[in-house]
Structure formats: structure tokens, C-alpha cells
PDB file of C-alpha atoms in Angstrom:
ATOM      1  CA  MET O 142      86.037 124.271 104.495  1.00 78.00           C
ATOM      2  CA  ILE O 143      89.144 123.611 102.755  1.00 78.00           C
ATOM      3  CA  ARG O 144      90.994 122.684 105.580  1.00 77.00           C
ATOM      4  CA  ALA O 145      88.307 120.021 106.618  1.00 78.00           C
ATOM      5  CA  PHE O 146      89.203 118.329 102.949  1.00 81.00           C
ATOM      6  CA  ASP O 147      92.641 119.195 102.918  1.00 77.00           C
ATOM      7  CA  SER O 148      94.474 115.623 103.809  1.00 76.00           C
ATOM      8  CA  ARG O 149      97.612 116.069 103.410  1.00 77.00           C
ATOM      9  CA  ALA O 150      97.499 119.894 105.008  1.00 76.00           C
ATOM     10  CA  LYS O 151      98.867 121.727 102.211  1.00 80.00           C
ATOM     11  CA  GLY O 152      96.797 124.576 101.961  1.00 80.00           C
ATOM     12  CA  GLY O 153      94.781 123.320  98.994  1.00 83.00           C
ATOM     13  CA  LEU O 154      92.541 120.657  97.619  1.00 87.00           C
ATOM     14  CA  ASP O 155      93.708 118.489  94.807  1.00 87.00           C
ATOM     15  CA  LEU O 156      91.176 116.851  92.494  1.00 91.00           C
ATOM     16  CA  ASP O 157      90.372 113.759  94.870  1.00 90.00           C
ATOM     17  CA  GLU O 158      89.967 116.368  97.683  1.00 88.00           C
ATOM     18  CA  PHE O 159      87.445 119.084  95.784  1.00 92.00           C
ATOM     19  CA  SER O 160      85.614 116.155  94.491  1.00 93.00           C
ATOM     20  CA  ARG O 161      84.782 114.746  98.124  1.00 90.00           C
ATOM     21  CA  LEU O 162      84.173 118.474  99.589  1.00 91.00           C
ATOM     22  CA  HIS O 163      81.873 118.976  96.492  1.00 93.00           C
ATOM     23  CA  GLN O 164      79.641 115.237  97.195  1.00 93.00           C
ATOM     24  CA  PHE O 165      80.251 116.626 101.179  1.00 90.00           C
ATOM     25  CA  LEU O 166      77.976 120.105 100.094  1.00 92.00           C
ATOM     26  CA  GLY O 167      75.929 118.044  97.731  1.00 92.00           C
ATOM     27  CA  ALA O 168      74.679 115.398 100.575  1.00 90.00           C
ATOM     28  CA  ALA O 169      74.487 118.207 103.297  1.00 91.00           C
ATOM     29  CA  ASN O 170      72.275 120.455 100.959  1.00 92.00           C
ATOM     30  CA  ALA O 171      70.104 117.308  99.872  1.00 92.00           C
ATOM     31  CA  SER O 172      69.615 116.415 103.660  1.00 92.00           C
ATOM     32  CA  PHE O 173      68.982 120.206 104.726  1.00 93.00           C
ATOM     33  CA  TYR O 174      66.290 120.086 101.849  1.00 94.00           C
ATOM     34  CA  ALA O 175      64.698 116.368 102.502  1.00 94.00           C
ATOM     35  CA  HIS O 176      64.646 117.540 106.228  1.00 94.00           C
ATOM     36  CA  ASP O 177      62.810 120.881 105.798  1.00 93.00           C
ATOM     37  CA  ALA O 178      59.121 119.360 106.125  1.00 88.00           C
ATOM     38  CA  ASP O 179      57.517 123.234 106.298  1.00 90.00           C
ATOM     39  CA  ARG O 180      60.124 124.409 103.463  1.00 91.00           C
ATOM     40  CA  SER O 181      60.636 127.272 105.820  1.00 91.00           C
ATOM     41  CA  GLY O 182      64.243 127.527 104.901  1.00 92.00           C
ATOM     42  CA  GLN O 183      65.026 126.429 108.335  1.00 92.00           C
ATOM     43  CA  LEU O 184      65.668 123.470 110.070  1.00 93.00           C
ATOM     44  CA  SER O 185      63.956 123.144 113.742  1.00 89.00           C
ATOM     45  CA  VAL O 186      66.134 120.780 116.501  1.00 87.00           C
ATOM     46  CA  ASP O 187      63.850 117.446 115.277  1.00 89.00           C
ATOM     47  CA  GLU O 188      64.519 118.107 111.572  1.00 92.00           C
ATOM     48  CA  VAL O 189      68.878 118.983 112.452  1.00 92.00           C
ATOM     49  CA  GLN O 190      68.517 115.821 114.302  1.00 91.00           C
ATOM     50  CA  LYS O 191      66.858 113.686 111.564  1.00 91.00           C
ATOM     51  CA  ALA O 192      68.573 115.047 108.693  1.00 92.00           C
ATOM     52  CA  LEU O 193      72.255 114.538 110.771  1.00 90.00           C
ATOM     53  CA  ALA O 194      71.266 111.062 111.009  1.00 89.00           C
ATOM     54  CA  GLN O 195      70.701 110.849 107.598  1.00 86.00           C
ATOM     55  CA  ALA O 196      74.346 112.029 106.797  1.00 83.00           C
ATOM     56  CA  GLY O 197      75.623 109.611 109.310  1.00 83.00           C
ATOM     57  CA  PHE O 198      75.614 111.421 112.569  1.00 85.00           C
ATOM     58  CA  ASN O 199      74.078 109.949 115.088  1.00 85.00           C
ATOM     59  CA  ILE O 200      74.209 112.286 117.835  1.00 86.00           C
ATOM     60  CA  ASP O 201      71.571 112.555 120.834  1.00 88.00           C
ATOM     61  CA  ALA O 202      69.295 115.709 121.350  1.00 87.00           C
ATOM     62  CA  PRO O 203      71.085 117.464 124.123  1.00 90.00           C
ATOM     63  CA  VAL O 204      74.220 117.161 122.125  1.00 88.00           C
ATOM     64  CA  VAL O 205      72.371 118.446 118.874  1.00 86.00           C
ATOM     65  CA  LYS O 206      70.350 121.692 120.862  1.00 87.00           C
ATOM     66  CA  ALA O 207      73.865 122.171 121.878  1.00 87.00           C
ATOM     67  CA  ALA O 208      74.939 122.302 118.347  1.00 85.00           C
ATOM     68  CA  ILE O 209      72.673 124.206 117.250  1.00 85.00           C
ATOM     69  CA  VAL O 210      73.051 127.016 119.731  1.00 85.00           C
ATOM     70  CA  ARG O 211      76.819 127.024 119.015  1.00 84.00           C
ATOM     71  CA  HIS O 212      76.107 127.328 115.083  1.00 83.00           C
ATOM     72  CA  ASN O 213      72.697 129.557 115.291  1.00 82.00           C
ATOM     73  CA  THR O 214      74.008 132.722 114.177  1.00 82.00           C
ATOM     74  CA  SER O 215      70.292 134.381 114.196  1.00 77.00           C
ATOM     75  CA  LYS O 216      69.684 133.108 117.859  1.00 78.00           C
ATOM     76  CA  THR O 217      66.587 131.265 116.701  1.00 81.00           C
ATOM     77  CA  ASP O 218      65.969 127.513 117.586  1.00 79.00           C
ATOM     78  CA  ALA O 219      66.545 126.625 113.680  1.00 86.00           C
ATOM     79  CA  LEU O 220      68.938 126.517 111.357  1.00 91.00           C
ATOM     80  CA  GLN O 221      69.742 128.048 107.585  1.00 92.00           C
ATOM     81  CA  LEU O 222      71.681 126.202 105.385  1.00 93.00           C
ATOM     82  CA  THR O 223      74.725 127.677 105.857  1.00 92.00           C
ATOM     83  CA  GLU O 224      74.957 127.023 109.572  1.00 93.00           C
ATOM     84  CA  PHE O 225      73.723 123.510 108.678  1.00 93.00           C
ATOM     85  CA  ILE O 226      76.698 122.905 106.579  1.00 93.00           C
ATOM     86  CA  GLN O 227      78.862 124.537 109.091  1.00 91.00           C
ATOM     87  CA  LEU O 228      77.468 121.948 111.623  1.00 91.00           C
ATOM     88  CA  CYS O 229      78.193 119.163 109.666  1.00 91.00           C
ATOM     89  CA  LEU O 230      81.813 120.287 108.786  1.00 89.00           C
ATOM     90  CA  MET O 231      82.773 120.638 112.839  1.00 88.00           C
ATOM     91  CA  LEU O 232      81.108 117.158 113.251  1.00 89.00           C
ATOM     92  CA  GLN O 233      83.034 115.535 110.555  1.00 86.00           C
ATOM     93  CA  ASN O 234      85.769 117.374 112.198  1.00 85.00           C
ATOM     94  CA  CYS O 235      85.202 115.882 115.451  1.00 86.00           C
ATOM     95  CA  HIS O 236      84.418 112.663 113.728  1.00 85.00           C
ATOM     96  CA  ARG O 237      87.855 112.799 112.206  1.00 83.00           C
ATOM     97  CA  ALA O 238      89.799 113.751 115.542  1.00 85.00           C
ATOM     98  CA  PHE O 239      87.897 110.885 117.412  1.00 87.00           C
ATOM     99  CA  ARG O 240      89.003 108.253 115.377  1.00 85.00           C
ATOM    100  CA  ALA O 241      92.459 109.432 115.582  1.00 86.00           C
ATOM    101  CA  PHE O 242      92.203 108.036 119.167  1.00 88.00           C
ATOM    102  CA  ASP O 243      89.857 105.111 118.751  1.00 90.00           C
ATOM    103  CA  ALA O 244      91.972 103.064 116.479  1.00 86.00           C
ATOM    104  CA  GLN O 245      89.924  99.623 117.770  1.00 87.00           C
ATOM    105  CA  GLY O 246      86.802 101.467 116.727  1.00 87.00           C
ATOM    106  CA  GLN O 247      85.015 100.883 119.872  1.00 89.00           C
ATOM    107  CA  GLY O 248      83.518 103.989 120.112  1.00 86.00           C
ATOM    108  CA  ARG O 249      85.305 105.270 123.527  1.00 88.00           C
ATOM    109  CA  VAL O 250      88.721 107.227 124.100  1.00 89.00           C
ATOM    110  CA  THR O 251      90.443 108.108 127.057  1.00 89.00           C
ATOM    111  CA  LEU O 252      92.161 111.131 126.256  1.00 88.00           C
ATOM    112  CA  SER O 253      95.172 113.391 128.386  1.00 89.00           C
ATOM    113  CA  LEU O 254      94.628 116.978 128.617  1.00 90.00           C
ATOM    114  CA  ASN O 255      97.575 117.330 125.949  1.00 89.00           C
ATOM    115  CA  GLN O 256      95.437 114.835 123.655  1.00 87.00           C
ATOM    116  CA  PHE O 257      92.447 116.616 124.375  1.00 85.00           C
ATOM    117  CA  VAL O 258      93.803 120.074 123.381  1.00 88.00           C
ATOM    118  CA  TYR O 259      95.202 118.202 120.350  1.00 82.00           C
ATOM    119  CA  ALA O 260      92.062 117.105 118.945  1.00 82.00           C
ATOM    120  CA  PHE O 261      89.716 119.976 120.062  1.00 80.00           C
ATOM    121  CA  SER O 262      92.849 122.427 118.110  1.00 78.00           C
ATOM    122  CA  SER O 263      92.085 120.176 114.651  1.00 70.00           C
ATOM    123  CA  VAL O 264      88.257 120.782 114.921  1.00 66.00           C
TER     124      VAL O 264
END
């Protein structure tokens, strides 16, 4: 989690970075509970997709389902809060890595294998 907000790669957070981490966790928490319609403490696939959209990640349903499988430690079709936060962190890191290669903001990139490995390593 610290690595995701450590913008200078110094192994720790300054006050501004810590503040952004705190805001991120608050927003993820609020999004999770706002979309936990049945108050089960878990988000279904549909609830995850809505919560991610509220958090600014407009991800297609098949991608959401694959991400749930990847981050779901309980092997159910739903995510608990900690799993949802891990998913949000992964998506934030993916978004940051993608933006590094999408300088014009077109929403598409072409990567060599080396660039892909570099981007994947930063997630």
C-alpha cells in the first residue's frame, strides 16, 4: 500500500502522500459500504462493478469478474472490504502505469514486451 503512494520511491510516505493514502482508503471504504446493498459485508460482481465505477474505474464486466477471481481469497463470487481495497490499489497502479505510456491521453497504447514487463512490474 505504501509503495502505491510513495511517489518518490523512497520507501516511506511524506505528509502529502500519507494524506492521499488516507483519502484513498476513506473513498474505497465509503464506496464499498455504499454498494453493499444487502449489508452482507461482501460485494457481489454487480456491486463491485458499481463501486469501482463510483471510485473512477469504469471497467468492463468480464474484467471485473477476472479481477474478483484474482483478489478473492475466500474463493466466493464476492469481495470483502480488504479484498476490495486490494483490487482498488491494483487498479490504481495499473492506471498509473498505463498513463505513463499514454502520453496523449487517447486511452490506447502499443507496448513492446520490455515496456509491458516494466509496466506489469510496477503493478
